[in-house]
Amino acid sequence: MFKNKITKKLLKVIPGGAHTYSRGADTFPANTPPILQRGKGVYVYDQNGVKYLDYGMGLRSINIGYSEEKINRAAIEGINKGNNLTRPSIIELKAAELITSLIKSADMVKFTKNGSTAVTAAVKLARAYTGKKIILRCADHPFFSYDDWFIGSTNVPRGVTDETKKLTKLFNYNDIESLKKQIKKYKNKIACVVLEPSSTTCPKIKNESSCCHKSKCDRNFKKKNHFLKEVQNLCKKNKIVFILDEMITGFRWDIKGAQNFYNLKPDISTFGKAMANGFSVSAICGSKKIMELGSITNKKQEKVFLLSTTHGAEMNGLSAFIETVKYLKDKKVIKKNWEYGEALIKGANRIAEKMNIKKNFYFSGVACSPIYNCLDKDNKPSLKFRTLFIQEMLKHKILMPWVSISYRHNNLTLQKTLVALEKVLKVYKKALEFGPNKYIKGHIIKPVFRRYN
Ligand SMILES: Cc1ncc(COP(=O)(O)O)c(C=O)c1O
């Protein structure tokens, strides 16, 4: 399946050929550059220096642009200060004060280097706080952590003990009854509920459709009751710790988190990805009463061994985080990204509609984080058609495995994208008519969470 020489080399020395499964060669069409040498703004360059307009944006870790001067300079200042010292650094305190001032539900924070560690710490803290074991996690959100409590509940549970698997149960997003059912079933045994505030859609307000796809959302989540508020209320009523994983939504939906956008107060929330424009920082934040379990001040309390990592507070990442927040505010990045997303959704859908294939290809999602939907002629989600779409976009030097918007996406990149899309959808239309197989060159992309290779 993998004929490319570089891919073969990668697979020889790295299981999966990359350090995230979603970067692996099996999840991209055969004409994708097998390896990249650098990124600048919204462009990435392959091994031969060929330039691609990127919508992957470092697995959504970039919300301004690759290699941003100001952010880089801040990170280098951190490095020049020694990067990692023997006692807490001044930058560490500044960064902690910044995030706790920004995120309303955060009285305290612990930083670490990746999201999985932060979300797992949140689950551990919830178990310690409640003395309960069961975790209810949202089935519709693709990823929370590489740790066993999550992986044991996916299609790839090999290596996880049965005891661990039994402790994680599922519910569905925008389906409050599915959560109520689990709470009833596991009454008095549940430590926490964990979900993203939003991924492909917003929380439902009663029976209204759940997303307006507009940059100026007019659904008034602040004043109305909605799915996430009901989750929060259920957690409170049943003494369950409410964990919001803001790894993707954080610093994209709202500078104060999607929790501010949807008017929520989680007990614990986790951040990472774009909080430092690509530098490695993530965080677990929460209310004092829970976070303090990991403290050293209360002599009567049994201590929780919360995150403790050698590199967790490196100054390069935390300096980049402080500068990223400043940049997001100064340049109104988040507003601009919402507007770009809305324009992309509208522009793409206009083209699909004009070509009479909108039932088979369309953009949707929250405007700051659009998604595209590839369906076959029977209107069923299709990995073949998704492969074809990504393959054809690549022919126009656009890398769009998903859509992650950053500040450096601008009018020019939007126009370039829409021009390419029109040409790509012509091929898509033919494939609907004559079948996709003859248009796909190479393998069909596969989902990360599959039991067999
Ligand atoms: C919602 C969510 N939580 C947690 C993680 C894990 O983050 P990391 O890859 O930094 O460990 C991810 C990564 O994709 C994520 O999307």
Coordinates of C-alpha atoms and ligand atoms in Angstrom, one line a residue:
M1 CA 0.0 0.0 0.0
F2 CA 2.8 2.4 0.8
K3 CA 5.1 2.6 -2.2
N4 CA 6.7 5.9 -1.6
K5 CA 10.3 5.7 -0.6
I6 CA 10.2 8.3 2.1
T7 CA 7.0 6.8 3.6
K8 CA 8.8 3.4 3.7
K9 CA 11.7 5.0 5.5
L10 CA 9.4 6.7 8.1
L11 CA 7.6 3.4 8.7
K12 CA 10.9 1.6 9.2
V13 CA 11.9 3.6 12.2
I14 CA 8.6 5.0 13.6
P15 CA 5.6 2.8 14.3
G16 CA 2.8 4.3 12.3
G17 CA 5.3 6.5 10.4
A18 CA 4.5 9.6 12.4
H19 CA 4.1 10.8 16.0
T20 CA 0.3 11.1 15.7
Y21 CA -1.7 8.5 14.0
S22 CA -3.7 11.2 12.2
R23 CA -0.5 12.3 10.5
G24 CA 0.1 8.7 9.1
A25 CA 0.2 7.8 5.4
D26 CA -2.9 5.7 5.8
T27 CA -5.0 8.8 6.6
F28 CA -3.9 10.8 3.5
P29 CA -4.3 10.0 -0.3
A30 CA -1.3 8.7 -2.2
N31 CA -0.5 12.0 -3.8
T32 CA 0.0 13.8 -0.5
P33 CA 3.6 14.9 0.2
P34 CA 5.0 12.1 2.4
I35 CA 7.1 14.5 4.4
L36 CA 7.3 18.3 5.0
Q37 CA 10.4 20.4 5.6
R38 CA 8.9 23.6 7.0
G39 CA 5.9 25.9 7.3
K40 CA 5.5 29.6 7.0
G41 CA 2.2 31.5 7.5
V42 CA -0.4 29.2 6.0
Y43 CA 2.0 27.4 3.6
V44 CA 3.9 24.2 4.1
Y45 CA 6.8 23.1 1.9
D46 CA 7.5 19.5 1.0
Q47 CA 10.9 17.7 0.6
N48 CA 11.4 19.3 -2.8
G49 CA 10.4 22.8 -1.7
V50 CA 6.9 22.5 -3.3
K51 CA 4.5 24.9 -1.6
Y52 CA 1.0 23.9 -0.4
L53 CA -1.7 26.1 1.0
D54 CA -2.4 24.3 4.3
Y55 CA -5.7 23.8 6.2
G56 CA -4.3 21.1 8.5
M57 CA -2.4 23.7 10.5
G58 CA -0.3 21.4 12.6
L59 CA -3.3 19.3 13.7
R60 CA -5.0 22.6 14.7
S61 CA -2.1 23.7 16.9
I62 CA -1.7 26.9 14.8
N63 CA -4.3 29.6 14.9
I64 CA -2.1 32.6 13.8
G65 CA 0.4 31.1 11.3
Y66 CA 3.5 28.9 11.1
S67 CA 6.7 30.5 12.2
E68 CA 5.2 33.8 13.4
E69 CA 8.0 36.3 14.1
K70 CA 6.6 37.7 17.3
I71 CA 5.7 34.3 18.8
N72 CA 9.1 32.9 17.8
R73 CA 10.9 35.8 19.3
A74 CA 9.0 35.3 22.6
A75 CA 9.9 31.6 22.6
I76 CA 13.5 32.3 21.9
E77 CA 13.6 34.8 24.8
G78 CA 12.4 31.9 27.0
I79 CA 15.1 29.7 25.6
N80 CA 17.7 32.4 26.3
K81 CA 16.6 32.6 29.9
G82 CA 17.6 29.0 30.4
N83 CA 14.3 27.4 29.3
N84 CA 13.9 25.1 32.3
L85 CA 15.1 26.1 35.8
T86 CA 15.4 24.5 39.2
R87 CA 12.6 26.5 40.8
P88 CA 9.4 27.9 39.2
S89 CA 10.2 30.6 36.7
I90 CA 8.8 34.2 36.6
I91 CA 7.3 33.3 33.2
E92 CA 5.6 30.3 34.8
L93 CA 3.9 32.5 37.3
K94 CA 2.9 35.1 34.7
A95 CA 1.4 32.4 32.4
A96 CA -0.5 30.9 35.3
E97 CA -1.9 34.3 36.3
L98 CA -2.8 35.0 32.7
I99 CA -4.8 31.9 32.1
T100 CA -6.6 32.1 35.5
S101 CA -7.5 35.7 34.7
L102 CA -8.8 34.8 31.2
I103 CA -10.8 31.6 32.0
K104 CA -13.6 32.4 34.4
S105 CA -13.9 28.8 35.8
A106 CA -10.1 28.6 36.4
D107 CA -8.9 29.4 39.9
M108 CA -5.8 27.3 39.5
V109 CA -3.9 25.8 36.6
K110 CA -1.2 23.2 35.9
F111 CA 0.7 23.3 32.7
T112 CA 2.0 20.3 30.8
K113 CA 3.3 19.5 27.3
N114 CA 0.4 17.7 25.6
G115 CA -3.3 17.5 25.7
S116 CA -3.7 13.8 26.6
T117 CA -1.8 14.3 29.8
A118 CA -4.0 17.2 30.8
V119 CA -7.3 15.4 30.1
T120 CA -6.1 12.2 32.0
A121 CA -5.1 14.4 34.9
A122 CA -8.6 15.9 34.9
V123 CA -10.1 12.4 35.1
K124 CA -7.8 11.4 37.9
L125 CA -8.6 14.5 39.9
A126 CA -12.4 13.9 39.4
R127 CA -12.0 10.3 40.7
A128 CA -10.0 11.6 43.7
Y129 CA -12.5 14.3 44.5
T130 CA -15.6 12.1 44.2
G131 CA -14.1 8.8 45.3
K132 CA -16.0 7.3 42.4
K133 CA -14.7 5.3 39.4
I134 CA -17.0 5.6 36.4
I135 CA -16.2 8.0 33.6
L136 CA -19.0 9.1 31.1
R137 CA -17.4 10.3 27.9
C138 CA -19.0 11.7 24.8
A139 CA -19.1 9.1 22.0
D140 CA -19.2 11.6 19.2
H141 CA -16.0 13.4 20.0
P142 CA -13.1 11.6 18.4
F143 CA -10.2 12.0 20.9
F144 CA -9.5 12.8 24.5
S145 CA -6.3 11.1 25.5
Y146 CA -3.9 8.3 24.5
D147 CA -4.3 6.9 28.0
D148 CA -6.1 3.7 28.8
W149 CA -9.3 5.1 30.2
F150 CA -10.1 6.6 26.8
I151 CA -8.4 4.2 24.4
G152 CA -10.1 1.2 26.1
S153 CA -13.4 2.7 25.0
T154 CA -12.5 3.0 21.3
N155 CA -12.2 0.5 18.4
V156 CA -8.5 0.0 19.3
P157 CA -8.5 -1.3 22.8
R158 CA -5.7 -3.8 22.5
G159 CA -3.4 -3.6 25.6
V160 CA -6.0 -2.1 27.9
T161 CA -7.2 -4.3 30.8
D162 CA -10.8 -5.4 31.0
E163 CA -11.0 -3.7 34.4
T164 CA -10.2 -0.4 32.9
K165 CA -12.4 -0.8 29.9
K166 CA -15.4 -1.4 32.1
L167 CA -15.1 1.9 33.8
T168 CA -15.6 4.2 30.8
K169 CA -19.2 4.5 29.5
L170 CA -20.5 6.5 26.6
F171 CA -23.3 9.1 25.9
N172 CA -24.1 11.2 22.8
Y173 CA -23.7 14.9 22.1
N174 CA -26.9 16.8 21.9
D175 CA -28.8 13.8 23.3
I176 CA -29.4 14.6 26.9
E177 CA -31.5 11.5 27.3
S178 CA -28.5 9.3 26.6
L179 CA -26.7 11.0 29.4
K180 CA -29.6 10.7 31.8
K181 CA -29.9 7.1 31.0
Q182 CA -26.2 6.5 32.0
I183 CA -26.5 8.6 35.1
K184 CA -29.5 6.5 36.2
K185 CA -27.8 3.2 35.4
Y186 CA -24.5 4.0 37.2
K187 CA -26.0 6.2 40.0
N188 CA -23.6 7.1 42.8
K189 CA -20.7 5.5 40.9
I190 CA -19.9 8.3 38.4
A191 CA -16.8 10.4 38.9
C192 CA -17.0 12.7 35.9
V193 CA -18.6 13.6 32.6
V194 CA -16.1 14.6 29.9
L195 CA -16.8 16.1 26.5
E196 CA -15.8 18.9 24.1
P197 CA -18.0 22.0 24.2
S198 CA -18.5 21.6 20.5
S199 CA -16.9 19.8 17.6
T200 CA -19.0 19.7 14.4
T201 CA -22.0 21.6 15.8
C202 CA -23.2 23.8 18.6
P203 CA -25.3 22.6 21.6
K204 CA -29.0 22.3 20.8
I205 CA -31.4 24.8 22.1
K206 CA -34.6 22.8 22.6
N207 CA -35.4 21.4 19.2
E208 CA -33.9 24.2 17.1
S209 CA -31.3 23.1 14.6
S210 CA -28.0 23.3 16.3
C211 CA -25.7 25.5 14.2
C212 CA -26.2 28.7 12.3
H213 CA -22.8 28.5 10.5
K214 CA -22.5 32.3 10.8
S215 CA -19.6 34.4 12.1
K216 CA -21.9 36.5 14.2
C217 CA -23.8 33.7 15.9
D218 CA -27.3 34.9 16.7
R219 CA -28.5 32.0 18.8
N220 CA -28.0 33.7 22.2
F221 CA -26.4 30.9 24.1
K222 CA -25.8 33.3 27.0
K223 CA -29.5 33.7 27.8
K224 CA -31.0 30.4 26.6
N225 CA -31.0 27.0 28.1
H226 CA -29.2 24.5 25.9
F227 CA -27.7 21.0 25.8
L228 CA -24.4 21.9 27.6
K229 CA -26.2 23.8 30.3
E230 CA -28.4 20.7 30.9
V231 CA -25.2 18.6 31.1
Q232 CA -23.8 21.0 33.6
N233 CA -27.0 21.0 35.7
L234 CA -27.2 17.2 35.7
C235 CA -23.6 17.0 36.9
K236 CA -24.3 19.4 39.7
K237 CA -27.4 17.7 40.8
N238 CA -25.7 14.3 40.8
K239 CA -22.4 15.5 42.3
I240 CA -20.5 14.5 39.2
V241 CA -17.4 16.5 38.1
F242 CA -18.1 18.3 34.8
I243 CA -15.0 18.3 32.6
L244 CA -14.9 20.3 29.4
D245 CA -12.1 19.4 27.0
E246 CA -11.2 22.7 25.2
M247 CA -8.2 21.4 23.4
I248 CA -9.7 22.4 20.0
T249 CA -12.3 25.0 21.0
G250 CA -9.9 26.9 23.3
F251 CA -8.5 30.1 21.8
R252 CA -10.6 29.5 18.7
W253 CA -14.3 29.9 19.8
D254 CA -13.6 32.7 22.2
I255 CA -10.5 34.1 23.9
K256 CA -12.1 33.1 27.2
G257 CA -12.9 29.6 26.0
A258 CA -16.0 28.1 24.4
Q259 CA -17.2 27.9 28.0
N260 CA -17.6 31.7 27.8
F261 CA -19.2 31.5 24.4
Y262 CA -21.8 29.0 25.7
N263 CA -22.0 30.5 29.2
L264 CA -20.8 27.5 31.2
K265 CA -18.8 27.0 34.4
P266 CA -17.1 23.6 34.2
D267 CA -15.4 22.2 37.3
I268 CA -12.4 21.4 35.2
S269 CA -11.4 22.4 31.7
T270 CA -8.4 21.4 29.6
F271 CA -6.6 23.4 27.0
G272 CA -3.7 22.8 24.5
K273 CA -3.2 22.8 20.7
A274 CA -3.4 26.5 19.6
M275 CA -2.8 28.1 23.0
A276 CA 0.8 28.9 22.0
N277 CA 0.5 28.9 18.2
G278 CA 2.2 25.5 17.8
F279 CA 4.5 25.5 20.8
S280 CA 4.0 22.6 23.1
V281 CA 1.8 23.8 26.0
S282 CA -1.4 22.4 27.5
A283 CA -3.2 23.0 30.7
I284 CA -5.6 21.7 33.2
C285 CA -7.6 24.4 34.9
G286 CA -10.4 24.3 37.4
S287 CA -12.0 25.4 40.6
K288 CA -9.9 25.8 43.7
K289 CA -11.8 23.1 45.7
I290 CA -10.9 20.4 43.1
M291 CA -7.5 21.6 41.9
E292 CA -6.2 22.1 45.4
L293 CA -6.3 18.4 46.0
G294 CA -3.0 18.5 44.1
S295 CA -1.6 21.1 46.4
I296 CA 0.9 21.0 49.3
T297 CA -0.8 23.4 51.6
N298 CA -3.6 21.5 53.4
K299 CA -2.0 19.3 56.0
K300 CA -5.1 17.3 56.9
Q301 CA -5.8 16.4 53.3
E302 CA -4.6 13.2 51.6
K303 CA -2.6 14.5 48.7
V304 CA -3.3 13.8 45.0
F305 CA -0.2 13.3 42.8
L306 CA -1.4 15.7 40.1
L307 CA 0.8 16.5 37.1
S308 CA 4.5 16.6 37.8
T309 CA 6.6 16.8 34.7
T310 CA 10.2 17.9 34.2
H311 CA 9.4 19.9 31.0
G312 CA 5.8 21.0 31.9
A313 CA 6.7 24.6 32.5
E314 CA 9.4 25.2 29.9
M315 CA 9.8 28.9 29.3
N316 CA 9.8 28.7 25.5
G317 CA 6.3 27.3 25.4
L318 CA 4.9 29.5 28.2
S319 CA 6.4 32.7 26.7
A320 CA 4.9 31.7 23.3
F321 CA 1.5 31.3 25.1
I322 CA 1.7 34.7 26.7
E323 CA 2.6 36.3 23.3
T324 CA -0.1 34.3 21.5
V325 CA -2.8 35.6 23.8
K326 CA -1.5 39.2 23.2
Y327 CA -1.5 38.7 19.5
L328 CA -5.0 37.1 19.5
K329 CA -6.3 40.2 21.3
D330 CA -4.3 42.9 19.4
K331 CA -5.2 41.6 16.0
K332 CA -8.7 40.4 16.8
V333 CA -7.7 37.0 15.4
I334 CA -10.6 35.0 16.7
K335 CA -13.2 37.3 15.1
K336 CA -11.3 37.3 11.8
N337 CA -11.1 33.5 11.8
W338 CA -14.9 33.2 12.4
E339 CA -15.4 35.5 9.4
Y340 CA -13.1 33.5 7.2
G341 CA -14.9 30.3 8.1
E342 CA -18.3 31.7 7.3
A343 CA -17.1 32.9 3.9
L344 CA -15.6 29.5 3.2
I345 CA -18.7 27.7 4.1
K346 CA -20.9 30.0 2.1
G347 CA -18.6 30.1 -0.9
A348 CA -18.1 26.3 -1.1
N349 CA -21.8 25.6 -0.7
R350 CA -22.7 28.1 -3.4
I351 CA -20.4 26.2 -5.8
A352 CA -21.8 22.8 -4.8
E353 CA -25.3 24.1 -5.1
K354 CA -24.6 25.6 -8.6
M355 CA -23.3 22.3 -9.7
N356 CA -26.3 20.5 -8.2
I357 CA -24.3 18.2 -5.9
K358 CA -24.9 19.8 -2.6
K359 CA -26.6 16.7 -1.3
N360 CA -23.3 14.9 -1.9
F361 CA -20.8 17.5 -0.9
Y362 CA -21.2 20.4 1.5
F363 CA -19.6 22.5 4.1
S364 CA -21.1 22.8 7.6
G365 CA -19.9 23.2 11.2
V366 CA -19.3 26.2 13.5
A367 CA -18.0 29.1 11.4
C368 CA -14.7 29.2 13.3
S369 CA -14.2 25.5 12.6
P370 CA -15.9 24.4 9.4
I371 CA -16.1 20.8 8.3
Y372 CA -16.7 19.4 4.8
N373 CA -18.9 16.4 4.2
C374 CA -18.3 13.9 1.4
L375 CA -21.2 11.6 0.5
D376 CA -21.6 9.0 -2.2
K377 CA -24.5 8.9 -4.7
D378 CA -26.7 7.3 -2.1
N379 CA -26.0 10.2 0.3
K380 CA -23.9 8.1 2.6
P381 CA -20.6 9.4 4.2
S382 CA -17.9 8.0 2.0
L383 CA -14.2 7.6 2.6
K384 CA -13.7 7.0 -1.1
F385 CA -15.2 10.4 -2.0
R386 CA -13.3 12.0 0.9
T387 CA -10.1 10.5 -0.6
L388 CA -11.0 11.8 -4.0
F389 CA -11.7 15.3 -2.7
I390 CA -8.4 15.6 -0.8
Q391 CA -6.5 14.1 -3.7
E392 CA -8.0 16.6 -6.2
M393 CA -7.4 19.6 -3.9
L394 CA -3.8 18.5 -3.7
K395 CA -3.5 18.8 -7.5
H396 CA -4.2 22.5 -6.9
K397 CA -1.5 22.5 -4.2
I398 CA -4.0 22.7 -1.3
L399 CA -3.7 20.4 1.6
M400 CA -7.1 20.1 3.2
P401 CA -7.4 16.9 5.2
W402 CA -9.8 18.9 7.5
V403 CA -10.3 22.6 7.9
S404 CA -8.4 24.5 10.6
I405 CA -8.4 28.3 10.1
S406 CA -5.6 30.6 11.2
Y407 CA -5.0 34.4 11.0
R408 CA -2.8 34.2 7.9
H409 CA -5.6 32.7 5.9
N410 CA -6.8 35.7 4.0
N411 CA -8.9 36.9 1.1
L412 CA -6.3 35.7 -1.4
T413 CA -6.2 32.1 0.1
L414 CA -10.0 32.1 0.2
Q415 CA -10.3 32.9 -3.5
K416 CA -7.6 30.4 -4.4
T417 CA -9.4 27.8 -2.4
L418 CA -12.8 28.5 -4.0
V419 CA -11.3 28.5 -7.5
A420 CA -9.7 25.1 -6.8
L421 CA -12.9 23.8 -5.2
E422 CA -14.9 24.5 -8.3
K423 CA -12.5 22.5 -10.4
V424 CA -12.4 19.7 -7.9
L425 CA -16.1 19.4 -7.6
K426 CA -16.4 18.9 -11.4
V427 CA -14.3 15.7 -10.9
Y428 CA -16.4 14.9 -7.9
K429 CA -19.6 15.2 -9.9
K430 CA -18.2 12.9 -12.6
A431 CA -17.2 10.4 -9.9
L432 CA -20.8 10.5 -8.6
E433 CA -22.0 9.6 -12.1
F434 CA -19.4 7.0 -13.2
G435 CA -18.2 5.7 -9.8
P436 CA -15.2 7.0 -7.8
N437 CA -12.8 4.1 -8.4
K438 CA -11.4 5.2 -11.7
Y439 CA -10.6 8.7 -10.4
I440 CA -8.8 7.6 -7.3
K441 CA -5.1 7.0 -7.7
G442 CA -3.8 4.8 -4.9
H443 CA -5.3 3.7 -1.6
I444 CA -8.5 4.8 0.1
I445 CA -7.9 6.8 3.3
K446 CA -8.7 5.0 6.6
P447 CA -9.9 6.1 9.9
V448 CA -7.4 6.2 12.8
F449 CA -9.7 4.2 15.1
R450 CA -10.0 0.9 13.4
R451 CA -9.2 -2.5 14.9
Y452 CA -7.1 -4.0 12.1
N453 CA -4.7 -2.3 9.8
Ligands
LIG1 C1 -10.3 17.2 22.1 C2 -8.9 16.7 22.3 N1 -8.5 16.4 23.5 C3 -7.2 15.9 23.7 C4 -6.3 15.8 22.7 C5 -5.0 15.3 22.9 O1 -4.0 16.3 22.7 P1 -2.5 16.0 22.4 O2 -2.4 15.4 21.1 O3 -1.8 17.3 22.6 O4 -2.1 15.0 23.5 C6 -6.8 16.1 21.4 C7 -5.9 15.8 20.2 O5 -6.2 15.7 19.1 C8 -8.1 16.5 21.2 O6 -8.5 16.8 19.9

